[in-house]
Short mmCIF file of C-alpha atoms in Angstrom, two decimals:
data_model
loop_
_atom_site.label_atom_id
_atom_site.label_comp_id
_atom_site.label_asym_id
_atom_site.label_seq_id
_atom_site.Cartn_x
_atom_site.Cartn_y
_atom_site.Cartn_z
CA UNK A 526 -70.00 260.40 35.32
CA UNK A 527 -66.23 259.55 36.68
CA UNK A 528 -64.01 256.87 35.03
CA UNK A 529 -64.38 254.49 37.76
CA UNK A 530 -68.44 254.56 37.94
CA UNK A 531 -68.29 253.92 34.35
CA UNK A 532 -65.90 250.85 34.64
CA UNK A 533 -67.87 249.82 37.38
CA UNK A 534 -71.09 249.96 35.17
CA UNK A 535 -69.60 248.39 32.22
CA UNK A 536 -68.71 245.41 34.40
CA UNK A 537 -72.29 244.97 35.69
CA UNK A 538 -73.76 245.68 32.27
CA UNK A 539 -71.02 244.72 29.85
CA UNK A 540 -72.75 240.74 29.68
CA UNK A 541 -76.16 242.73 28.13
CA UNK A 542 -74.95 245.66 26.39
CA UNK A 543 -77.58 248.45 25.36
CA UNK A 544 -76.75 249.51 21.54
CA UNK A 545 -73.06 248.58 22.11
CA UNK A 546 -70.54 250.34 20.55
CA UNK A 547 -66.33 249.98 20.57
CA UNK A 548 -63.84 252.47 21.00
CA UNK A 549 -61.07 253.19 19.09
CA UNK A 550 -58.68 251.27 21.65
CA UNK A 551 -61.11 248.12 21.51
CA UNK A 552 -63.13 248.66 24.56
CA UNK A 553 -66.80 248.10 24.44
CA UNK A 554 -69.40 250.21 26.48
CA UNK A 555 -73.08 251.59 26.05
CA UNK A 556 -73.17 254.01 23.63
CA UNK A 557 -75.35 256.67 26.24
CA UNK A 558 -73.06 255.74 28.65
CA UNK A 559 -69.60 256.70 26.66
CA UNK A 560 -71.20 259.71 25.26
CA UNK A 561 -72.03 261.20 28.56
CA UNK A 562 -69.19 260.57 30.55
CA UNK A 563 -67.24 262.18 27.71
CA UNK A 564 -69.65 264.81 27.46
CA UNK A 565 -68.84 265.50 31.18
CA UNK A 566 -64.91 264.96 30.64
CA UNK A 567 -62.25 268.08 29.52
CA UNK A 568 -60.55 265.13 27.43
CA UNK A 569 -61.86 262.02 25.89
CA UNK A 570 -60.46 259.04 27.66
CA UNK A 571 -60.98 255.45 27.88
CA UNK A 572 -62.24 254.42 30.96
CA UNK A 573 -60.75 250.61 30.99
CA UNK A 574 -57.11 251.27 29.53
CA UNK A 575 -56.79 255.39 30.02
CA UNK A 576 -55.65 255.69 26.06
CA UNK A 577 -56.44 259.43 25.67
CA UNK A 578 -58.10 260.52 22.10
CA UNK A 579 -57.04 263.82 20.97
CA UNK A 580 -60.31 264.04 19.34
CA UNK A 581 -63.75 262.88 20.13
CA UNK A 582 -63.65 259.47 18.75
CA UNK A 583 -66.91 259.22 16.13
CA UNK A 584 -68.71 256.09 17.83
CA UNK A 585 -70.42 253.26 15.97
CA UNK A 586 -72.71 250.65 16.55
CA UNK A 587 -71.79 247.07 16.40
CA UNK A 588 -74.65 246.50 13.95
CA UNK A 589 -73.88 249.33 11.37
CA UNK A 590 -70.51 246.98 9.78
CA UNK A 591 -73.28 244.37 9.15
CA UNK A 592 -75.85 245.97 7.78
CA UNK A 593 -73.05 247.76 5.17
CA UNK A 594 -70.37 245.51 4.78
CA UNK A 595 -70.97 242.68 2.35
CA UNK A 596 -69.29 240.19 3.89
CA UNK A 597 -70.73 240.24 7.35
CA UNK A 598 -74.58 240.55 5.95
CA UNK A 599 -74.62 236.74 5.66
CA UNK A 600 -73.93 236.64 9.15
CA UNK A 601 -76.85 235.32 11.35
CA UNK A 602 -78.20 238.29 14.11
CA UNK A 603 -79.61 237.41 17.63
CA UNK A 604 -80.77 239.06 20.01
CA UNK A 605 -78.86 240.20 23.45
CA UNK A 606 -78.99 237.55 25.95
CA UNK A 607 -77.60 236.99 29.39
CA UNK A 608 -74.63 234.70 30.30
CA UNK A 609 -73.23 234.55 26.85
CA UNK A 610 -70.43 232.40 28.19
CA UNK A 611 -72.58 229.55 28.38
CA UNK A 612 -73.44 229.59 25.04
CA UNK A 613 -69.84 229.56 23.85
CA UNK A 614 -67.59 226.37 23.77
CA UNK A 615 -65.39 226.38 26.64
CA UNK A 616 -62.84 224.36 24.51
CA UNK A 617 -62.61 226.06 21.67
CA UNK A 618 -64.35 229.41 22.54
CA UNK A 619 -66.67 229.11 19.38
CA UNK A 620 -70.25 229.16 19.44
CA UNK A 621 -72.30 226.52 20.43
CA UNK A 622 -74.11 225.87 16.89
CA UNK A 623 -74.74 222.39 16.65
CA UNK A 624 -76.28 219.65 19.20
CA UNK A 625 -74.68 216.32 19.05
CA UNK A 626 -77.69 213.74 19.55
CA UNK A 627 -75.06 210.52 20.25
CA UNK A 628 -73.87 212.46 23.53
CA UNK A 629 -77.00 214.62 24.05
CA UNK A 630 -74.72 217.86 24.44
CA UNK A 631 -74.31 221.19 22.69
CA UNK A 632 -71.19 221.42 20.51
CA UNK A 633 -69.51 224.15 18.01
CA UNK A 634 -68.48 223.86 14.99
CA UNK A 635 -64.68 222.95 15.94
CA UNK A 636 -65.56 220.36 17.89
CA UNK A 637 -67.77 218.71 15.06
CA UNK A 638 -64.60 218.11 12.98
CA UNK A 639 -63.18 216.92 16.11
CA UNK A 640 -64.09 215.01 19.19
CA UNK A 641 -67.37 214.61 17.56
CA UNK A 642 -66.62 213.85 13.70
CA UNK A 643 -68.23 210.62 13.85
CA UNK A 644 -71.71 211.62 15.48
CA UNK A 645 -75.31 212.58 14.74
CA UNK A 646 -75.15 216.09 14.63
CA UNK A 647 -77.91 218.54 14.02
CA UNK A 648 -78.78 222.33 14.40
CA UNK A 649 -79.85 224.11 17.44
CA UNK A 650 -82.91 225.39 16.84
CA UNK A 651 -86.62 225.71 17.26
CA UNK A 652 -87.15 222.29 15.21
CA UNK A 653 -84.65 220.45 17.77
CA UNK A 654 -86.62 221.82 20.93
CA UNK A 655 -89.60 221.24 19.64
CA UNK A 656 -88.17 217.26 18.88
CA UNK A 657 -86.46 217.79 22.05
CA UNK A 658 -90.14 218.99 23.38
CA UNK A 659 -91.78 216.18 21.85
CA UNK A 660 -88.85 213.10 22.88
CA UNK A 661 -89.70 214.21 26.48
CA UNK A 662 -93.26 214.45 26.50
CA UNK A 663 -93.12 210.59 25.10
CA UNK A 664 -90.76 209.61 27.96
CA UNK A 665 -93.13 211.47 30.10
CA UNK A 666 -96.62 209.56 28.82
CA UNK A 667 -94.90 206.21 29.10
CA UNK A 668 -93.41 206.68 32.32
CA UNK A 669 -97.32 207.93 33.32
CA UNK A 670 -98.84 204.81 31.69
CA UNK A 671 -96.10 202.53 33.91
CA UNK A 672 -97.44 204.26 36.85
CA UNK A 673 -101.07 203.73 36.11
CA UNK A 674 -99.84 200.06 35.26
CA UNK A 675 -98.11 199.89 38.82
CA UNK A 676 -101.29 201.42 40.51
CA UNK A 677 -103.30 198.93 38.51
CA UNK A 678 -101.34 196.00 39.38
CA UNK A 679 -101.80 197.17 42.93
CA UNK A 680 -105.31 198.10 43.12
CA UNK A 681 -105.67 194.20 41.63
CA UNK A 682 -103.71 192.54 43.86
CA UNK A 683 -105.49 194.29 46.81
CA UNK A 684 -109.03 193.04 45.29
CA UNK A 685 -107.12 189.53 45.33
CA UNK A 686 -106.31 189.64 48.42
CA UNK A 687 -109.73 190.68 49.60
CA UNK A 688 -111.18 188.20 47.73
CA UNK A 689 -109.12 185.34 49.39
CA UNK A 690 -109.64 186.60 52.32
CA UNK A 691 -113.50 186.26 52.40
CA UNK A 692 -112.84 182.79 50.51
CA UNK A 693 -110.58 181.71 53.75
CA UNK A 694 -112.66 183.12 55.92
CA UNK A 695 -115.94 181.55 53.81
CA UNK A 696 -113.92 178.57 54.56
CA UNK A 697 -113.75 178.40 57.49
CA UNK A 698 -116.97 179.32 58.63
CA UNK A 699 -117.73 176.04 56.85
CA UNK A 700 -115.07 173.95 58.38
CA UNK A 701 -116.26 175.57 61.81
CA UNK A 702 -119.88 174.57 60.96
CA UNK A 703 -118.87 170.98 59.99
CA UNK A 704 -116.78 170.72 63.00
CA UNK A 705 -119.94 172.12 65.02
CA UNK A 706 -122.35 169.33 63.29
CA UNK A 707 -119.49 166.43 63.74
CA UNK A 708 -119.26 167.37 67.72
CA UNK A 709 -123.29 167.23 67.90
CA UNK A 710 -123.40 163.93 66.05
CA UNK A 711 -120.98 162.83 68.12
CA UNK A 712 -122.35 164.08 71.62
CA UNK A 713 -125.72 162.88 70.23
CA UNK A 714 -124.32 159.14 69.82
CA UNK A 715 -122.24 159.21 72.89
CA UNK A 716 -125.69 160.03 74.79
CA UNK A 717 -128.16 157.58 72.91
CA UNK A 718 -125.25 155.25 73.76
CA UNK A 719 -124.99 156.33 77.30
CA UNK A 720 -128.97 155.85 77.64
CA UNK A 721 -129.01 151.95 76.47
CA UNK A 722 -126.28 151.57 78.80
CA UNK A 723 -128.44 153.17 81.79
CA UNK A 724 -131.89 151.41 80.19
CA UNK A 725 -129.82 147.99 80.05
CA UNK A 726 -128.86 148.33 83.57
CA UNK A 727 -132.23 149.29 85.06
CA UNK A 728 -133.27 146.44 83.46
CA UNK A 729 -130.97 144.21 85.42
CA UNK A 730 -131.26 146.13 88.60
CA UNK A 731 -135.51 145.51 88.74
CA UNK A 732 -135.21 141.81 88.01
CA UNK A 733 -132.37 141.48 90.66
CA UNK A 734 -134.77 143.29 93.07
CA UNK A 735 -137.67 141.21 92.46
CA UNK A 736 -135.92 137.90 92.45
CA UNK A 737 -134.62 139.59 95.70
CA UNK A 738 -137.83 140.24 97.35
CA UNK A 739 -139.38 136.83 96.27
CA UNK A 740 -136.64 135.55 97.92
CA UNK A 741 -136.43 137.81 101.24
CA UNK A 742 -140.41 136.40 101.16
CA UNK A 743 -139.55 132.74 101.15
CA UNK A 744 -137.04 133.69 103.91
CA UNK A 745 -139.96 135.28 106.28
CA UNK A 746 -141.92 131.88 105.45
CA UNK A 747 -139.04 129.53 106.62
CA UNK A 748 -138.53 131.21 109.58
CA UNK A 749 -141.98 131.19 110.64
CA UNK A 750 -141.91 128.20 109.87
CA UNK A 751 -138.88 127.16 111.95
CA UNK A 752 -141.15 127.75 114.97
CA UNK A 753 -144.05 126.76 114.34
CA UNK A 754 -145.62 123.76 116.05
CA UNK A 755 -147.28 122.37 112.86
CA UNK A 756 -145.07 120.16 110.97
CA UNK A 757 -147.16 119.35 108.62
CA UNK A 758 -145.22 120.59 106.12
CA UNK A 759 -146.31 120.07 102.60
CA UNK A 760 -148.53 123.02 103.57
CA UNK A 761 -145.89 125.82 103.60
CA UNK A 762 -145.27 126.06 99.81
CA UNK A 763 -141.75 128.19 101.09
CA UNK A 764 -140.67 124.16 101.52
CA UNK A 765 -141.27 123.64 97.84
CA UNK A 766 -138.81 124.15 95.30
CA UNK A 767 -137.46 127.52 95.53
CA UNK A 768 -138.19 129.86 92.54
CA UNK A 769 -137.01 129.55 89.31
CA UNK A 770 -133.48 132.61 89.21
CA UNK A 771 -131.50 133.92 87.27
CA UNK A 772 -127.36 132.45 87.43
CA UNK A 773 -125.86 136.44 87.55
CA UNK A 774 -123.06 134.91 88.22
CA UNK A 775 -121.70 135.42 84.12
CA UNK A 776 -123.87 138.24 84.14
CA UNK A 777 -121.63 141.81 84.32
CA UNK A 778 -122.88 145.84 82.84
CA UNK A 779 -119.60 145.98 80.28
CA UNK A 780 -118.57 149.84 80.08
CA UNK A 781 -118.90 150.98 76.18
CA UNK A 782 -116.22 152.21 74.77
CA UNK A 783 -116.44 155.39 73.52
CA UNK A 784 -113.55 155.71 70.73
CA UNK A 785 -116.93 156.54 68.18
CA UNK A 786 -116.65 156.25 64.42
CA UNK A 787 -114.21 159.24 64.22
CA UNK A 788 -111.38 157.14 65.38
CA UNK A 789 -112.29 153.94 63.80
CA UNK A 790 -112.36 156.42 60.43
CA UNK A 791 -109.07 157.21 61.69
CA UNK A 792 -107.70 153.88 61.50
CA UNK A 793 -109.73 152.95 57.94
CA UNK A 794 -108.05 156.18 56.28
CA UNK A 795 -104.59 154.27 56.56
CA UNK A 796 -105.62 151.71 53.97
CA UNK A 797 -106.50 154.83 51.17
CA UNK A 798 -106.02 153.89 47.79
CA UNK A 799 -105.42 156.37 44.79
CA UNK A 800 -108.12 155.34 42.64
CA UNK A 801 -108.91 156.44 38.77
CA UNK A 802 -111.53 156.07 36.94
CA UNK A 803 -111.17 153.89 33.64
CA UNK A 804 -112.85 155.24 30.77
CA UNK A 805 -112.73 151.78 28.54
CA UNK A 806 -115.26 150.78 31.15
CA UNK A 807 -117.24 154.16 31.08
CA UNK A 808 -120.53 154.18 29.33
CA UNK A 809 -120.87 156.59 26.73
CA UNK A 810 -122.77 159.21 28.41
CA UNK A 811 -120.28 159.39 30.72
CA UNK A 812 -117.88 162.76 30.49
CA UNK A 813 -114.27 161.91 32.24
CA UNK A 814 -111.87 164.56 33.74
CA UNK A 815 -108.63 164.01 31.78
CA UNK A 816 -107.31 163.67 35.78
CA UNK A 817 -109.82 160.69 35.47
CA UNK A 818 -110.97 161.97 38.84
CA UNK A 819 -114.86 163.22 38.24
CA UNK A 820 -117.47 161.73 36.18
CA UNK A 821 -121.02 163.65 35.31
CA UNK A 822 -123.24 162.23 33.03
CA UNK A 823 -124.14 164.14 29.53
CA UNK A 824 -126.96 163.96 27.77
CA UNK A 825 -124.60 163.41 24.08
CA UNK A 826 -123.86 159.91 23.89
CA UNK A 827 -120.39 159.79 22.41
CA UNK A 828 -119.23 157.61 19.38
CA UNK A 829 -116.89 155.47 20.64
CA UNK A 830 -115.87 152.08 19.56
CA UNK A 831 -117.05 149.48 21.74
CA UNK A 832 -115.20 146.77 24.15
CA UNK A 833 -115.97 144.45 26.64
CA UNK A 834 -115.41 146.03 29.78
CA UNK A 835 -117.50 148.99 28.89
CA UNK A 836 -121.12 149.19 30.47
CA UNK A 837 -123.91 149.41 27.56
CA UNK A 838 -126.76 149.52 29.77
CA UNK A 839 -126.38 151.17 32.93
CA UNK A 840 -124.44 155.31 33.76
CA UNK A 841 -121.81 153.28 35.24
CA UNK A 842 -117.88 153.25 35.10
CA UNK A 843 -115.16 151.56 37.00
CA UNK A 844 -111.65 152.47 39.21
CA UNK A 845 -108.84 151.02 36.96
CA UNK A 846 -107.92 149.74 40.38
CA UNK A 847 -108.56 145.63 41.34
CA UNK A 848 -108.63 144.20 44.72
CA UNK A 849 -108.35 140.51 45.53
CA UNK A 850 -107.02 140.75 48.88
CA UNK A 851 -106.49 143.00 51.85
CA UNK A 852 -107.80 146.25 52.66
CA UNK A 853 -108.51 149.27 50.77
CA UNK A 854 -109.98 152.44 51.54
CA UNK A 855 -111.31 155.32 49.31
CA UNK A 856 -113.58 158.73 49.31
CA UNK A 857 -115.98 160.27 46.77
CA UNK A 858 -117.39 163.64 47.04
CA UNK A 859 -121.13 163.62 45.86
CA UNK A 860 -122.01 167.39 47.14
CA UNK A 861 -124.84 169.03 45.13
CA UNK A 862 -126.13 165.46 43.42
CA UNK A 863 -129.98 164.29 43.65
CA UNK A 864 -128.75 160.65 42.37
CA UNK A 865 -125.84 158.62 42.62
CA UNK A 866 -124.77 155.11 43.29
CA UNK A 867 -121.25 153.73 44.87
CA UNK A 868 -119.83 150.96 46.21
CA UNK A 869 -117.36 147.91 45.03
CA UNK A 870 -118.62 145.49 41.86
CA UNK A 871 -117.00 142.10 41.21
CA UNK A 872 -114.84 142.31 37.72
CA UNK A 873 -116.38 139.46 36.28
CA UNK A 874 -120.31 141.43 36.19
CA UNK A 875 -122.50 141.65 33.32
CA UNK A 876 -121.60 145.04 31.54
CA UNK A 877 -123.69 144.44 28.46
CA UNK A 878 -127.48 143.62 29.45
CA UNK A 879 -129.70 143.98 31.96
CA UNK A 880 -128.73 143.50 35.93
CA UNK A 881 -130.03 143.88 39.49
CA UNK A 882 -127.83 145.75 42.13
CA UNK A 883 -127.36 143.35 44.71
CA UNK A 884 -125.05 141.36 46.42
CA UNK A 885 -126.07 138.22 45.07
CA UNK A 886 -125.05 139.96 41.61
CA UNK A 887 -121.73 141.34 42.17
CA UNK A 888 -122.79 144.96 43.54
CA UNK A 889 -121.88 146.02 47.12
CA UNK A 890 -123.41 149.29 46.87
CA UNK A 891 -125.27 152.09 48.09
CA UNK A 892 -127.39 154.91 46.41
CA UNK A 893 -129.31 158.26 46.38
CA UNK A 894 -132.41 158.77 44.63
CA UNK A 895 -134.87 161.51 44.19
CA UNK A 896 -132.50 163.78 46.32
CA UNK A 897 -133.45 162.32 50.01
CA UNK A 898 -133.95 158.39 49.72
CA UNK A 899 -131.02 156.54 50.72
CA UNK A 900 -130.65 152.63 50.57
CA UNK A 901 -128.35 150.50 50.84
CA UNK A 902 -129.01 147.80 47.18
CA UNK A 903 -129.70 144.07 48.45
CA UNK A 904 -132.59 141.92 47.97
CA UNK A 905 -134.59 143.53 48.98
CA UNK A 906 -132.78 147.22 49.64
CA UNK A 907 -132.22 148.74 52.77
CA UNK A 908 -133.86 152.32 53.31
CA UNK A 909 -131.47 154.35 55.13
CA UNK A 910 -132.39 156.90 57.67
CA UNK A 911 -129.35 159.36 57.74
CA UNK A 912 -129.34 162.45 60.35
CA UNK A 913 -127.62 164.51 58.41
CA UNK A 914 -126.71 164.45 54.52
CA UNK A 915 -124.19 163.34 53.44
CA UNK A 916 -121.16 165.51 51.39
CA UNK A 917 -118.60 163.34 51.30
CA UNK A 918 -118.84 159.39 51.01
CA UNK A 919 -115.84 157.20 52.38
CA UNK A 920 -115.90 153.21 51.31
CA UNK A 921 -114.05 150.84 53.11
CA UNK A 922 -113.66 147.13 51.97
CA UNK A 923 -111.94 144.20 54.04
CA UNK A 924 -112.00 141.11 51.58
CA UNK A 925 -110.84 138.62 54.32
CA UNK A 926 -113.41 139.97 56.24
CA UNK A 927 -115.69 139.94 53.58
CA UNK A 928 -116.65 143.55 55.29
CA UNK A 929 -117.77 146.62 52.81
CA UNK A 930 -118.72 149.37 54.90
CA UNK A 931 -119.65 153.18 54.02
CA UNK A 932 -119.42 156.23 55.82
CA UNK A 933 -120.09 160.11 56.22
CA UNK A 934 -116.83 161.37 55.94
CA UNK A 935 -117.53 164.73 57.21
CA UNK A 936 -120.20 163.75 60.17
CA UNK A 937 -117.55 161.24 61.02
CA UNK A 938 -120.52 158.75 61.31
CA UNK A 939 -121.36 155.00 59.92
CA UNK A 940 -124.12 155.01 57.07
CA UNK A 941 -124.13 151.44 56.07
CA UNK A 942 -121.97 147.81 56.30
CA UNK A 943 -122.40 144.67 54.82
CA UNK A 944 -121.22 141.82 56.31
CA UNK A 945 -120.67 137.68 55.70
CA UNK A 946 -119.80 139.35 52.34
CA UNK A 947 -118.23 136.42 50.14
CA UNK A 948 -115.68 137.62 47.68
CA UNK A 949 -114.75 135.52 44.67
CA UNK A 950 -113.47 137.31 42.00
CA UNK A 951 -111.27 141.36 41.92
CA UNK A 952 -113.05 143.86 43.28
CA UNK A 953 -113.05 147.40 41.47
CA UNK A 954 -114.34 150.55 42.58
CA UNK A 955 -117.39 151.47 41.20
CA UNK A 956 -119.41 154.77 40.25
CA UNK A 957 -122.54 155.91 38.57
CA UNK A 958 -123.34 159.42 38.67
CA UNK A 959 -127.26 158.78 37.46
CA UNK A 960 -129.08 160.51 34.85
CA UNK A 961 -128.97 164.54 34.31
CA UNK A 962 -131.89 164.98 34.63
CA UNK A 963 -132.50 168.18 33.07
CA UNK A 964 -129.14 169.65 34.79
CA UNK A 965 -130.69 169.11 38.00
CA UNK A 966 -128.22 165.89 38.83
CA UNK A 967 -125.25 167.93 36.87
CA UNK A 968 -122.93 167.98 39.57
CA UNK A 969 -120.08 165.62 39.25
CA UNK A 970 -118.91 162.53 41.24
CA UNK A 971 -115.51 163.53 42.45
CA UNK A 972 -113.31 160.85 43.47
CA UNK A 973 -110.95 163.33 46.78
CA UNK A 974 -107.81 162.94 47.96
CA UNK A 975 -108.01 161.19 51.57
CA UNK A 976 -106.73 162.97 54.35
CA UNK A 977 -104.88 160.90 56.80
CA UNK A 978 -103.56 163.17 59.91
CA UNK A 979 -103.62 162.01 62.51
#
């Protein structure tokens, strides 16, 4: 082997050195590798620097000065291992010993004294990988558990979303249906209206035909009459006094107008009133949203002191609201109830005993009982014969007018009025949800929000 394979060898092997050995000049090479090129040389030369050795040199191992000399026996053995350089501080060209946790970096002994006095330092080794090991697999699981919270998050959003979605589109298969059932009501009234119209005016037609044709007839007698020879004539009764008729002069078919309840609802839902409900007048069955908005009746009476305005007798309670003049509007939602009663009362009615619900008493009102009888109260009551049932109950008072009238808010259609109504005292809203009834009458009276577009 020539001088300048060997160099050539040493630098590709000289970073992982197979039992190294050093030559007297200072050179390091593989001991098989020295030995036979010199083996194969008349003269024992170096192969980096040329020095010539007069002698053989006698080559030893790096390891035999510490395994003999006392001094270097302390000193810690590794292992060969590639790239060397990397494992040496490029500052001070010391081992890298220590690990400096404040700057997460590698750092030799030099530099702790230094740059790095002031830090955590610890060891490299197998006890700071495996912390190392351990730090990241932490950093790892929580970063996993914020992805699982991210795909959680997401997966319950989506099942939000799906879940208003079928509640819009629930929604609106209602508000479709309710439209559907107001358009029927309303082609239903526009044609019963259209009918008595038609029936009216048939009516008029036939007796204007036959007091027509008894006329035409007295017409045919005259004229015979006119030349006829016999003048004797109290005979001809068409001389008499002509038939009793009708003056049509006044009498004219009027066109109905067809604006319909929706657009007289229209014009009552300007005169809405925010209305409460005031529990000193609530009897104490009664259980009051904290909105005062909804009343359902319990069946724990409550111990409450007592006062005058509160009803002792009857599941009633009344809007804080009073009324003496003008006109007020308002809407209750009585959905899911089998009994209820509503209306406007008179402040000054008996609260404490016994009363009857009727106009006479104080009590505009009308009710629900046994889930399908409807009546308006009076003396006597008023069965009702609704088409459809109702959801949603608007009240409408005039007290010039003396007017109280009540309506299907959703059918868009009239359910009952009284009239020649004569108002002396404030008028409050009144409510009475009826008895439980088991749970069967649970449902609340729920006093809505009025909506006025236009």
């Amino acid at each position: 082997m020539d001088s300048e394979t060997l160099v050539k060898e040493r630098s590709t092997t000289m970073r992982v050195l197979t039992d190294p050995v050093t030559t007297p000049c200072g050179h390091n090479f593989c001991k098989t590798c020295i030995s036979t090129h010199w083996d194969t040389s008349t003269t024992s030369r170096c192969p980096v620097c040329n020095q010539v050795f007069s002698t053989k040199p006698q080559l030893k191992t790096h390891l035999e000065p510490h395994l003999t000399a006392s001094g270097l026996r302390r000193h810690q053995l590794v292992e060969p291992v590639e790239n060397l350089e990397s494992r040496m501080c490029p500052k001070h060209s010391k081992p890298l010993e220590l690990f400096c946790q404040s700057d997460q970096t590698r750092v030799c002994l030099m530099c702790s004294v230094l740059e790095h006095r002031s830090h955590q330092l610890v060891p490299l080794g197998e006890d700071l990988f495996e912390e190392k090991k351990v730090y990241l697999q932490q950093m790892i699981q929580k970063r996993r558990e914020k992805l699982e919270e991210i795909r959680e998050s997401v997966r319950f959003r989506k099942e939000a979303a799906d879940r208003a979605k079928a509640e819009g589109v629930e929604m609106f298969i209602a508000l479709m249906e309710l439209v559907r059932r107001g358009l029927k009501e309303l082609m239903k009234t526009m044609e019963e209206q259209q009918e008595a119209e038609e029936r009216e005016a048939e009516c008029l037609i036939k007796e204007l035909e036959e007091e027509i044709s008894e006329l035409m007839k007295r017409s045919s007698e005259v004229e015979q009459l006119s030349h006829s020879e016999d003048h004797l004539l109290q005979h001809f009764c068409s001389l008499k006094a002509p038939p009793a008729t009708k003056d049509w002069t006044e009498v004219m078919v009027h066109p109905s107008s067809y604006e319909g309840t929706v657009l007289r609802m229209k014009r009552l839902q300007q005169f809405a009133v925010d209305v409460t409900l005031d529990p000193l007048t609530a009897n104490l069955y009664l259980v009051l949203s904290d909105d005062g908005k909804q009343v359902y009746c319990s069946d724990v009476w409550k111990n409450l002191p007592d006062n005058p305005k509160r009803f002792s007798k009857y599941i009633n309670v009344l809007g804080k609201q009073n009324f003496s003049s003008g006109r007020f509007y308002f809407e209750v939602q009585v959905k899911g109830k089998t009994d209820w009663n509503l209306g406007v009362v008179e402040e000054s009615i008996n609260r404490k005993g016994y009363i009857t619900v009727t106009p006479k008493n104080g009590l505009w009102t009308v009710a629900l009982r046994d889930g399908n009888v409807y009546k308006a109260c009076g003396d006597p009551s008023v069965i009702l014969h609704l088409k459809c049932v109702p959801e949603k109950v608007g009240v409408f008072v005039d007290y010039e007018e003396g007017v109280v009238s009540f309506y299907d808010v959703d059918a868009a259609a009239l359910i009952y009025s009284f009239t020649h109504c004569c108002f002396t005292h404030k008028l409050h809203p009144y409510f009475s949800p009826g008895l439980n009834h088991g749970g069967k009458n649970s449902a609340p009276l729920i006093i809505c929000p009025v909506n006025q577009s236009e």
